[in-house]
Coordinates of C-alpha atoms in Angstrom, one line a residue:
Chain A
M1 CA 7.8 -31.2 69.6
T2 CA 4.8 -29.6 68.3
G3 CA 1.6 -30.7 66.8
R4 CA 2.6 -34.3 66.4
D5 CA -0.9 -35.7 65.7
G6 CA -3.5 -35.7 62.7
G7 CA -2.1 -34.2 59.5
A8 CA -2.6 -35.5 56.2
P9 CA -2.6 -39.0 55.8
I10 CA -0.1 -41.0 54.5
A11 CA 0.4 -42.1 50.9
P12 CA -3.6 -42.0 49.6
I13 CA -1.6 -42.6 45.8
D14 CA 1.1 -45.2 46.1
P15 CA 3.5 -45.9 44.3
S16 CA 4.5 -42.8 44.6
P17 CA 7.9 -40.9 44.3
I18 CA 10.3 -41.0 47.3
V19 CA 11.4 -37.3 47.9
I20 CA 15.1 -37.2 49.0
L21 CA 16.3 -34.3 50.8
V22 CA 20.3 -34.1 50.5
R23 CA 22.3 -32.3 53.2
P24 CA 19.5 -30.2 53.9
Q25 CA 20.4 -26.8 55.9
L26 CA 17.3 -25.6 57.4
A27 CA 14.8 -27.5 59.4
D28 CA 12.0 -24.8 58.4
N29 CA 12.5 -25.9 54.8
I30 CA 12.0 -29.5 55.7
G31 CA 8.6 -28.5 57.2
S32 CA 7.9 -26.3 54.4
V33 CA 8.8 -29.1 51.8
A34 CA 6.4 -31.7 53.9
R35 CA 3.3 -29.2 53.4
A36 CA 4.3 -29.0 49.6
M37 CA 4.5 -32.6 49.4
A38 CA 1.2 -32.9 50.8
N39 CA -0.5 -30.6 48.3
G40 CA 0.9 -32.4 45.5
G41 CA 0.3 -36.1 46.8
L42 CA 3.8 -37.0 47.8
F43 CA 4.3 -38.6 51.2
H44 CA 7.5 -40.5 51.5
L45 CA 10.5 -38.1 52.6
R46 CA 14.0 -38.9 52.9
L47 CA 16.9 -37.3 54.7
V48 CA 20.5 -37.3 54.1
A49 CA 22.7 -36.2 56.9
P50 CA 20.6 -32.7 57.8
R51 CA 22.7 -30.2 59.0
D52 CA 21.2 -29.6 62.2
G53 CA 20.4 -33.1 63.2
W54 CA 16.6 -34.5 63.5
P55 CA 14.0 -34.3 64.5
Q56 CA 14.0 -30.4 64.8
D57 CA 10.6 -29.0 66.5
R58 CA 10.9 -25.8 63.6
A59 CA 10.1 -28.4 60.9
W60 CA 6.6 -29.4 62.6
R61 CA 5.8 -25.5 62.9
M62 CA 6.2 -24.9 59.2
A63 CA 4.6 -28.1 57.9
S64 CA 1.1 -26.8 58.9
G65 CA -0.4 -29.9 59.5
A66 CA 2.0 -32.6 57.3
D67 CA 2.7 -33.9 60.4
R68 CA 2.8 -37.8 59.5
I69 CA 5.1 -37.2 56.6
L70 CA 7.6 -35.5 59.1
E71 CA 7.1 -38.5 61.5
A72 CA 7.9 -41.2 59.1
A73 CA 11.0 -39.1 57.6
T74 CA 13.9 -41.7 57.5
V75 CA 17.5 -40.4 57.7
Y76 CA 20.7 -41.5 56.1
D77 CA 24.2 -40.9 55.8
D78 CA 24.5 -40.8 52.4
V79 CA 23.0 -40.8 49.2
P80 CA 24.0 -44.4 47.9
S81 CA 22.3 -45.7 51.5
A82 CA 19.4 -43.0 51.2
I83 CA 18.5 -45.0 47.6
A84 CA 19.7 -48.2 47.7
D85 CA 16.0 -49.9 47.4
L86 CA 15.3 -47.7 44.6
H87 CA 14.7 -49.0 41.3
H88 CA 14.8 -45.3 39.2
V89 CA 16.2 -42.1 40.6
M90 CA 16.1 -38.4 39.2
A91 CA 18.0 -35.4 40.4
T92 CA 16.9 -32.0 40.7
C93 CA 19.6 -29.7 39.6
P94 CA 19.5 -26.1 37.7
R95 CA 23.0 -25.9 35.6
P96 CA 24.5 -29.1 35.1
R97 CA 28.2 -29.1 33.6
H98 CA 30.3 -32.1 31.9
V99 CA 27.4 -34.5 32.8
V100 CA 26.1 -37.0 30.0
K101 CA 23.1 -37.6 31.2
P102 CA 19.4 -37.4 30.2
V103 CA 17.9 -34.2 31.3
M104 CA 13.9 -33.7 31.6
T105 CA 11.6 -30.9 32.5
A106 CA 9.6 -31.0 35.6
R107 CA 6.5 -32.2 33.3
G108 CA 8.1 -34.9 31.6
A109 CA 10.0 -36.0 34.9
A110 CA 6.6 -36.3 36.4
M111 CA 5.0 -38.1 33.8
E112 CA 8.0 -40.6 33.5
L113 CA 7.5 -41.4 37.5
R114 CA 4.1 -42.1 36.7
E115 CA 5.0 -44.5 34.2
I116 CA 7.7 -46.2 36.1
C117 CA 5.7 -46.0 39.4
T118 CA 3.0 -47.9 37.7
R119 CA 5.0 -50.5 36.6
G120 CA 5.8 -50.9 40.5
L121 CA 9.0 -49.7 40.7
K122 CA 10.3 -47.5 43.3
T123 CA 11.4 -44.2 42.8
G124 CA 13.1 -41.2 44.3
I125 CA 13.7 -37.6 43.7
L126 CA 17.2 -35.9 44.9
F127 CA 16.7 -32.1 45.6
G128 CA 20.1 -30.5 46.9
P129 CA 21.1 -28.5 49.5
E130 CA 19.6 -24.8 50.0
R131 CA 22.8 -22.8 48.6
A132 CA 24.6 -25.2 46.2
G133 CA 22.7 -27.8 45.3
L134 CA 23.5 -31.5 44.4
D135 CA 27.3 -31.9 43.7
N136 CA 28.5 -33.9 41.2
D137 CA 28.8 -37.5 42.7
D138 CA 25.3 -37.2 43.7
M139 CA 24.1 -36.5 40.4
A140 CA 26.3 -39.7 39.1
C141 CA 23.8 -41.6 41.1
A142 CA 20.7 -41.0 39.5
D143 CA 19.1 -42.3 36.0
A144 CA 18.4 -38.8 34.7
L145 CA 18.4 -34.9 35.8
V146 CA 15.5 -32.6 36.2
R147 CA 16.0 -29.0 35.1
Y148 CA 12.9 -26.2 35.6
P149 CA 12.3 -24.3 32.9
L150 CA 12.2 -20.9 35.0
N151 CA 13.7 -17.3 34.5
P152 CA 17.3 -17.7 33.6
A153 CA 17.5 -14.1 34.9
F154 CA 17.0 -15.1 38.4
M155 CA 17.7 -18.9 39.2
S156 CA 17.2 -18.7 43.3
L157 CA 14.9 -20.9 43.5
N158 CA 13.6 -21.9 47.5
L159 CA 14.1 -25.5 48.4
S160 CA 10.6 -26.4 49.0
Q161 CA 9.6 -24.3 46.1
A162 CA 11.5 -26.4 44.1
V163 CA 9.7 -29.6 46.0
M164 CA 6.5 -27.8 45.4
V165 CA 6.9 -27.3 41.3
M166 CA 7.6 -31.2 41.3
A167 CA 4.7 -32.3 43.3
Y168 CA 2.4 -30.1 41.4
E169 CA 3.7 -31.9 38.4
W170 CA 3.0 -35.1 40.1
W171 CA -0.2 -34.2 41.1
M172 CA -0.7 -33.0 37.4
A173 CA 0.6 -36.1 35.8
I174 CA -2.9 -37.6 36.6
D175 CA -5.2 -34.8 37.0
G176 CA -8.4 -34.7 34.3
S177 CA -9.7 -31.0 35.6
P178 CA -10.9 -29.3 31.9
P179 CA -8.6 -26.1 31.8
R180 CA -11.7 -24.3 31.8
E181 CA -15.5 -24.9 32.8
L182 CA -18.3 -22.7 34.0
M183 CA -19.1 -23.5 37.5
T184 CA -23.0 -22.9 37.8
N185 CA -23.8 -24.7 41.5
E186 CA -26.9 -24.7 42.0
T187 CA -28.2 -23.2 38.5
H188 CA -27.4 -24.3 35.1
V189 CA -26.6 -22.8 31.7
A190 CA -29.6 -20.9 30.0
T191 CA -31.0 -22.7 27.2
K192 CA -31.5 -20.5 23.8
G193 CA -35.1 -20.5 24.5
E194 CA -34.7 -19.0 28.2
L195 CA -32.3 -16.4 26.7
E196 CA -35.0 -15.5 24.1
N197 CA -38.1 -15.4 26.8
F198 CA -36.0 -12.7 28.2
L199 CA -34.6 -10.9 25.4
T200 CA -38.4 -10.7 23.9
H201 CA -39.3 -9.1 27.2
L202 CA -36.7 -6.8 27.3
I203 CA -37.2 -5.7 23.6
A204 CA -40.6 -5.2 24.4
E205 CA -39.8 -3.1 27.4
L206 CA -37.0 -1.1 25.2
D207 CA -40.0 -0.7 22.8
S208 CA -42.1 0.6 25.5
C209 CA -40.4 3.0 26.7
G210 CA -39.2 4.4 23.6
F211 CA -35.4 3.4 23.8
L212 CA -35.6 1.9 20.5
R213 CA -37.9 4.3 18.7
N214 CA -35.2 5.3 15.9
L215 CA -36.8 2.7 13.4
P216 CA -33.7 2.5 11.1
K217 CA -31.2 2.2 13.7
R218 CA -33.3 0.0 15.7
P219 CA -32.6 -3.8 14.0
G220 CA -28.8 -2.5 14.4
M221 CA -29.3 -2.0 17.9
V222 CA -31.2 -4.8 18.9
R223 CA -28.7 -7.2 17.2
N224 CA -26.1 -5.3 19.6
I225 CA -28.3 -6.1 22.5
R226 CA -28.7 -9.8 21.4
H227 CA -24.9 -10.3 20.8
L228 CA -23.9 -9.0 24.5
F229 CA -26.0 -11.4 26.0
Q230 CA -25.2 -14.2 24.1
R231 CA -21.6 -13.8 25.2
G232 CA -21.4 -14.9 28.6
E233 CA -23.1 -18.1 28.9
V234 CA -25.7 -16.5 31.1
T235 CA -27.5 -19.0 33.8
E236 CA -31.1 -19.5 34.3
Q237 CA -30.8 -18.2 37.6
E238 CA -29.4 -14.9 36.2
L239 CA -31.9 -14.7 33.9
R240 CA -34.5 -14.6 36.6
T241 CA -32.6 -11.7 38.2
L242 CA -32.6 -10.4 34.7
H243 CA -36.5 -10.2 34.4
G244 CA -36.9 -9.0 37.6
V245 CA -34.6 -6.1 36.9
V246 CA -36.4 -5.1 33.9
A247 CA -40.0 -5.4 35.3
E248 CA -39.1 -3.3 38.4
L249 CA -37.2 -0.8 36.0
A250 CA -40.4 -0.4 33.9
H251 CA -42.9 -0.6 36.5
G252 CA -41.1 2.4 38.6
R253 CA -41.1 4.5 35.5
R254 CA -44.7 3.7 34.9
Q255 CA -45.2 4.5 38.4
N256 CA -43.4 7.8 38.3
G257 CA -45.5 8.5 35.3
R258 CA -42.2 10.0 33.7
I259 CA -43.4 8.1 30.4
E260 CA -46.8 7.4 29.1
T261 CA -47.4 3.9 27.9
Chain B
M1 CA 15.6 -1.8 55.3
T2 CA 18.0 -4.2 54.0
G3 CA 19.4 -5.0 50.7
R4 CA 17.4 -2.8 48.3
D5 CA 19.9 -2.8 45.3
G6 CA 20.2 -4.7 42.7
G7 CA 17.9 -7.9 42.0
A8 CA 16.1 -9.0 39.3
P9 CA 15.3 -7.0 36.6
I10 CA 11.8 -5.8 36.2
A11 CA 9.8 -7.0 33.4
P12 CA 12.0 -8.6 31.0
I13 CA 8.7 -10.1 29.2
D14 CA 5.7 -7.9 29.0
P15 CA 2.9 -7.4 29.3
S16 CA 2.7 -10.2 32.2
P17 CA 0.2 -10.2 34.6
I18 CA 0.1 -8.0 37.4
V19 CA 0.0 -10.4 41.0
I20 CA -2.2 -8.6 43.4
L21 CA -2.1 -9.7 47.0
V22 CA -5.0 -9.0 48.5
R23 CA -5.0 -8.1 52.6
P24 CA -1.8 -10.3 53.0
Q25 CA -0.7 -10.8 56.6
L26 CA 2.6 -11.9 56.6
A27 CA 5.9 -9.8 55.2
D28 CA 7.6 -12.5 55.1
N29 CA 5.2 -14.0 52.8
I30 CA 5.2 -11.0 50.7
G31 CA 9.2 -11.4 50.0
S32 CA 8.9 -15.2 49.4
V33 CA 5.9 -14.1 47.0
A34 CA 8.3 -11.5 45.0
R35 CA 11.1 -14.8 44.9
A36 CA 8.7 -16.9 43.4
M37 CA 7.3 -14.2 41.0
A38 CA 10.9 -13.4 39.8
N39 CA 11.7 -17.6 39.4
G40 CA 8.6 -17.5 36.6
G41 CA 9.0 -14.3 35.2
L42 CA 6.4 -12.1 37.0
F43 CA 7.4 -8.7 37.6
H44 CA 4.3 -6.5 39.0
L45 CA 3.1 -6.5 42.6
R46 CA 0.6 -4.8 44.1
L47 CA -0.9 -5.2 47.6
V48 CA -4.3 -4.4 48.8
A49 CA -4.4 -3.4 52.8
P50 CA -1.9 -5.6 54.1
R51 CA -2.2 -5.9 57.3
D52 CA 1.1 -4.8 58.9
G53 CA 1.5 -1.9 56.7
W54 CA 4.3 -1.4 53.9
P55 CA 7.2 -1.3 53.2
Q56 CA 8.0 -4.1 56.0
D57 CA 12.1 -5.1 56.5
R58 CA 11.0 -9.1 56.7
A59 CA 10.0 -8.7 53.0
W60 CA 13.4 -8.0 51.5
R61 CA 15.2 -10.5 54.0
M62 CA 12.9 -13.4 52.5
A63 CA 12.7 -12.3 48.6
S64 CA 16.3 -13.4 48.1
G65 CA 17.3 -10.8 45.8
A66 CA 13.9 -9.9 44.4
D67 CA 14.5 -6.3 45.6
R68 CA 13.1 -4.4 42.7
I69 CA 9.5 -6.4 42.4
L70 CA 9.5 -5.2 46.0
E71 CA 10.7 -1.6 45.5
A72 CA 8.1 -1.2 42.7
A73 CA 5.0 -2.5 44.6
T74 CA 1.9 -0.2 44.9
V75 CA -0.6 -0.6 47.9
Y76 CA -4.1 0.0 47.6
D77 CA -7.2 0.5 50.1
D78 CA -9.2 -2.3 48.1
V79 CA -9.6 -4.9 45.3
P80 CA -11.5 -2.3 42.8
S81 CA -9.1 0.4 43.1
A82 CA -6.2 -1.8 42.8
I83 CA -8.0 -3.2 39.5
A84 CA -9.2 -0.3 38.0
D85 CA -6.8 -0.1 35.2
L86 CA -6.7 -3.9 34.4
H87 CA -8.9 -5.4 31.5
H88 CA -9.0 -9.3 32.7
V89 CA -8.8 -10.4 36.3
M90 CA -8.4 -13.7 37.4
A91 CA -8.8 -14.7 41.0
T92 CA -7.7 -17.8 42.9
C93 CA -9.4 -19.6 45.3
P94 CA -9.6 -23.0 46.3
R95 CA -13.6 -24.0 47.4
P96 CA -15.6 -21.3 45.6
R97 CA -19.4 -21.9 46.5
H98 CA -22.7 -20.2 45.2
V99 CA -20.6 -18.6 42.6
V100 CA -21.5 -18.7 38.8
K101 CA -18.1 -18.2 37.1
P102 CA -15.7 -19.5 34.9
V103 CA -13.1 -21.7 37.0
M104 CA -9.7 -22.4 35.4
T105 CA -6.8 -24.7 35.7
A106 CA -3.7 -22.8 37.0
R107 CA -2.4 -24.2 33.5
G108 CA -5.5 -23.1 31.7
A109 CA -5.4 -19.6 33.2
A110 CA -1.8 -18.9 32.4
M111 CA -2.5 -20.0 28.9
E112 CA -5.5 -17.8 28.5
L113 CA -3.4 -15.0 30.0
R114 CA -0.8 -15.2 27.7
E115 CA -3.4 -15.0 24.9
I116 CA -5.0 -11.9 26.5
C117 CA -1.6 -10.3 27.0
T118 CA -0.8 -11.1 23.5
R119 CA -3.4 -8.7 22.9
G120 CA -1.9 -5.8 24.6
L121 CA -4.8 -6.4 27.3
K122 CA -3.6 -5.4 31.0
T123 CA -4.2 -8.7 33.4
G124 CA -4.0 -9.7 37.1
I125 CA -4.3 -12.3 39.4
L126 CA -5.7 -12.1 42.9
F127 CA -4.5 -14.1 45.7
G128 CA -6.3 -13.6 49.0
P129 CA -5.0 -13.9 52.7
E130 CA -3.3 -16.3 54.3
R131 CA -6.0 -17.9 56.5
A132 CA -9.4 -17.1 54.9
G133 CA -8.6 -16.8 51.4
L134 CA -10.6 -14.2 49.0
D135 CA -14.4 -13.3 50.1
N136 CA -17.0 -13.6 48.2
D137 CA -16.9 -9.8 46.8
D138 CA -13.3 -10.2 45.9
M139 CA -14.5 -13.3 43.8
A140 CA -17.1 -10.7 42.0
C141 CA -14.6 -8.4 40.9
A142 CA -12.8 -11.4 38.5
D143 CA -13.8 -12.7 35.3
A144 CA -13.1 -16.1 36.1
L145 CA -11.8 -18.2 38.9
V146 CA -8.2 -20.0 39.3
R147 CA -8.6 -23.5 41.2
Y148 CA -5.5 -25.6 41.3
P149 CA -5.9 -29.1 41.0
L150 CA -3.9 -30.7 44.1
N151 CA -4.6 -33.0 46.7
P152 CA -8.0 -32.4 47.9
A153 CA -7.5 -34.1 51.2
F154 CA -4.4 -31.5 52.5
M155 CA -5.5 -28.1 51.0
S156 CA -3.6 -25.7 52.9
L157 CA -1.5 -23.9 50.0
N158 CA 0.9 -21.7 51.2
L159 CA 0.7 -18.2 49.8
S160 CA 4.1 -18.0 48.2
Q161 CA 3.4 -21.2 46.7
A162 CA 0.5 -20.6 45.5
V163 CA 2.2 -17.6 43.3
M164 CA 4.9 -20.3 42.7
V165 CA 2.8 -22.7 40.8
M166 CA 1.1 -19.8 38.8
A167 CA 4.1 -18.0 38.1
Y168 CA 5.7 -21.4 37.2
E169 CA 2.8 -22.1 34.5
W170 CA 3.2 -18.5 33.4
W171 CA 6.7 -19.6 32.6
M172 CA 5.7 -22.8 31.0
A173 CA 2.7 -21.5 28.3
I174 CA 5.9 -20.0 26.2
D175 CA 8.8 -22.8 27.6
G176 CA 9.8 -24.8 24.6
S177 CA 11.9 -27.3 26.5
P178 CA 11.4 -30.6 25.2
P179 CA 10.4 -33.0 28.2
R180 CA 13.3 -35.4 27.9
E181 CA 16.5 -34.7 26.0
L182 CA 20.1 -36.1 26.0
M183 CA 22.4 -33.9 27.6
T184 CA 26.1 -34.6 26.2
N185 CA 28.0 -31.4 26.5
E186 CA 31.6 -31.5 24.5
T187 CA 30.9 -35.2 23.2
H188 CA 28.1 -37.0 21.1
V189 CA 26.2 -39.6 21.1
A190 CA 27.8 -42.5 19.6
T191 CA 26.8 -43.3 16.2
K192 CA 26.1 -47.2 15.5
G193 CA 29.4 -47.4 13.4
E194 CA 31.4 -45.9 16.8
L195 CA 29.3 -48.3 18.8
E196 CA 30.1 -51.4 16.4
N197 CA 33.5 -51.0 16.7
F198 CA 34.0 -51.2 20.3
L199 CA 31.6 -54.3 20.7
T200 CA 33.9 -55.5 18.1
H201 CA 36.7 -55.2 20.3
L202 CA 34.8 -56.3 23.2
I203 CA 33.9 -59.7 21.6
A204 CA 37.3 -60.3 20.5
E205 CA 38.7 -59.7 23.8
L206 CA 36.0 -61.9 25.2
D207 CA 36.5 -64.8 22.8
S208 CA 40.3 -64.6 23.3
C209 CA 40.1 -64.6 27.3
G210 CA 37.7 -67.8 27.0
F211 CA 34.4 -65.9 28.0
L212 CA 32.3 -66.9 25.0
R213 CA 34.0 -70.4 24.8
N214 CA 30.6 -72.2 25.1
L215 CA 30.0 -72.2 21.5
P216 CA 26.2 -73.5 21.8
K217 CA 25.4 -70.5 23.9
R218 CA 27.9 -67.9 22.3
P219 CA 25.3 -66.4 20.0
G220 CA 22.5 -65.8 22.6
M221 CA 25.4 -64.1 25.2
V222 CA 26.8 -62.0 22.6
R223 CA 23.5 -61.1 21.8
N224 CA 22.7 -60.0 25.2
I225 CA 25.6 -57.8 25.3
R226 CA 24.3 -56.0 22.3
H227 CA 21.4 -55.4 24.0
L228 CA 22.8 -53.9 26.7
F229 CA 25.0 -51.4 25.1
Q230 CA 22.5 -50.4 22.6
R231 CA 20.0 -49.4 25.4
G232 CA 21.7 -46.3 27.0
E233 CA 22.5 -44.3 23.9
V234 CA 26.2 -44.1 24.6
T235 CA 28.5 -41.3 24.0
E236 CA 31.4 -41.5 21.9
Q237 CA 33.5 -40.3 25.1
E238 CA 31.8 -43.0 26.9
L239 CA 32.8 -45.4 24.3
R240 CA 36.5 -44.3 24.3
T241 CA 36.6 -44.8 28.3
L242 CA 35.1 -48.5 27.5
H243 CA 37.7 -49.3 24.8
G244 CA 40.5 -48.1 27.4
V245 CA 38.7 -50.0 30.0
V246 CA 38.7 -53.5 27.8
A247 CA 42.1 -53.0 26.6
E248 CA 43.8 -52.4 30.2
L249 CA 41.6 -55.5 31.6
A250 CA 43.1 -57.5 28.6
H251 CA 46.4 -56.4 29.1
G252 CA 46.8 -56.8 33.1
R253 CA 45.5 -60.4 32.2
R254 CA 48.0 -61.1 29.5
Q255 CA 51.1 -59.4 32.0
N256 CA 49.9 -61.2 34.7
G257 CA 50.1 -64.7 32.3
R258 CA 46.9 -65.7 34.0
I259 CA 45.7 -66.9 30.7
E260 CA 47.8 -67.8 27.8
T261 CA 46.8 -66.2 24.5

């Protein structure tokens, strides 16, 4: 076995749903699944009848450090024994037929799993084998089905990609990141006063060099320049750079004597 | 080259953002990226200086039929030439530093890209090389950065998984699936009248067999049975099955003569 030390910590957020791979075929995929689980904060893995047995070196090679998830994985003979201690089970399946069951999106399922886990109940998500997916008996063990809204013209979803989407939605169900923010690091967004200082500086130099000499057009040109700089949430640091740019351009011009001031 | 015929159609939804892989290292990943793109309805792929050249057989082997995306992929020497015809570019990066730029979640970015594409503008999303990610010059070419909210304790995100999350959010930005629905196929959720018919049948048989013989407890027991069946959105077909179950159990009991009726 390779690289079995270290790796992502188990279960920083608990309780979290148990990922249950039903009859997985490729050890590579099991490793990629562990990596995707760690990305999204899922840490408990169960394997039902893995085709090539368990453990498998190749899984560790694909896990990119999510070793502890693989080390803690447990193996079961069938779905009923893998879910016997769970209170709520969801089953992922692309195209269920002749089934009477609640069907959820990945997003809806993640939010519902958060709620159920918060009540202290143990939950699990079933993922079927690479080619066939879950069979009808597997689905009959689940409280609800999860069907991803994805391109119906191309339904071939890799097993670890399926787990990635679910793990991502699990994380997103509590994430509070704003959809858009301006990252400014050491500096800050300029105040209108700081921006006005720069615009005053710029316009004075543009008057000085003659760029604004057409007096009837001058108000409109000044306004266009103002619009441009108002649009971009300029930072204080960028304004200092722009002050320098204008000063140096004007200084070079004066030095070269191309325009009298 | 293998399997270059057929596969997912190009661009059923257009305009859609162009996926731009910057200095990708592994052809396997390029193939997995194409598959993930097809899953989420992204169909235009550009490659900037792929390390091992292009095309590469291994990419087609990993694409699972998303061949047309690989066949139509174009190769560029550097980021500026790969984005020269685009109007709006986003750059994915896990931990930008010393950068002043809008930062978006994948969800926020997908919604904004939908809006921009709807205005007829060409958009692109930059994904960096497997190990290092995008460098500072790459990021400087972008209008905004995209940072996925994922487990900060395990940031190692596979390239094709990064594309999968973005492609999934691109698809979700227009998807109208309800987060939860009951799939009933050929049957329908039972009306309260259909449910009442069954409960009347059941309670009559329970009275008949003596299960409800404790008269002081009878109202509470009947109410508990009513609560149980009201909870599950029973279908009309399931009620017919339950009618049969009750009738057969009662019939068997009468046949065996264990309880006189």
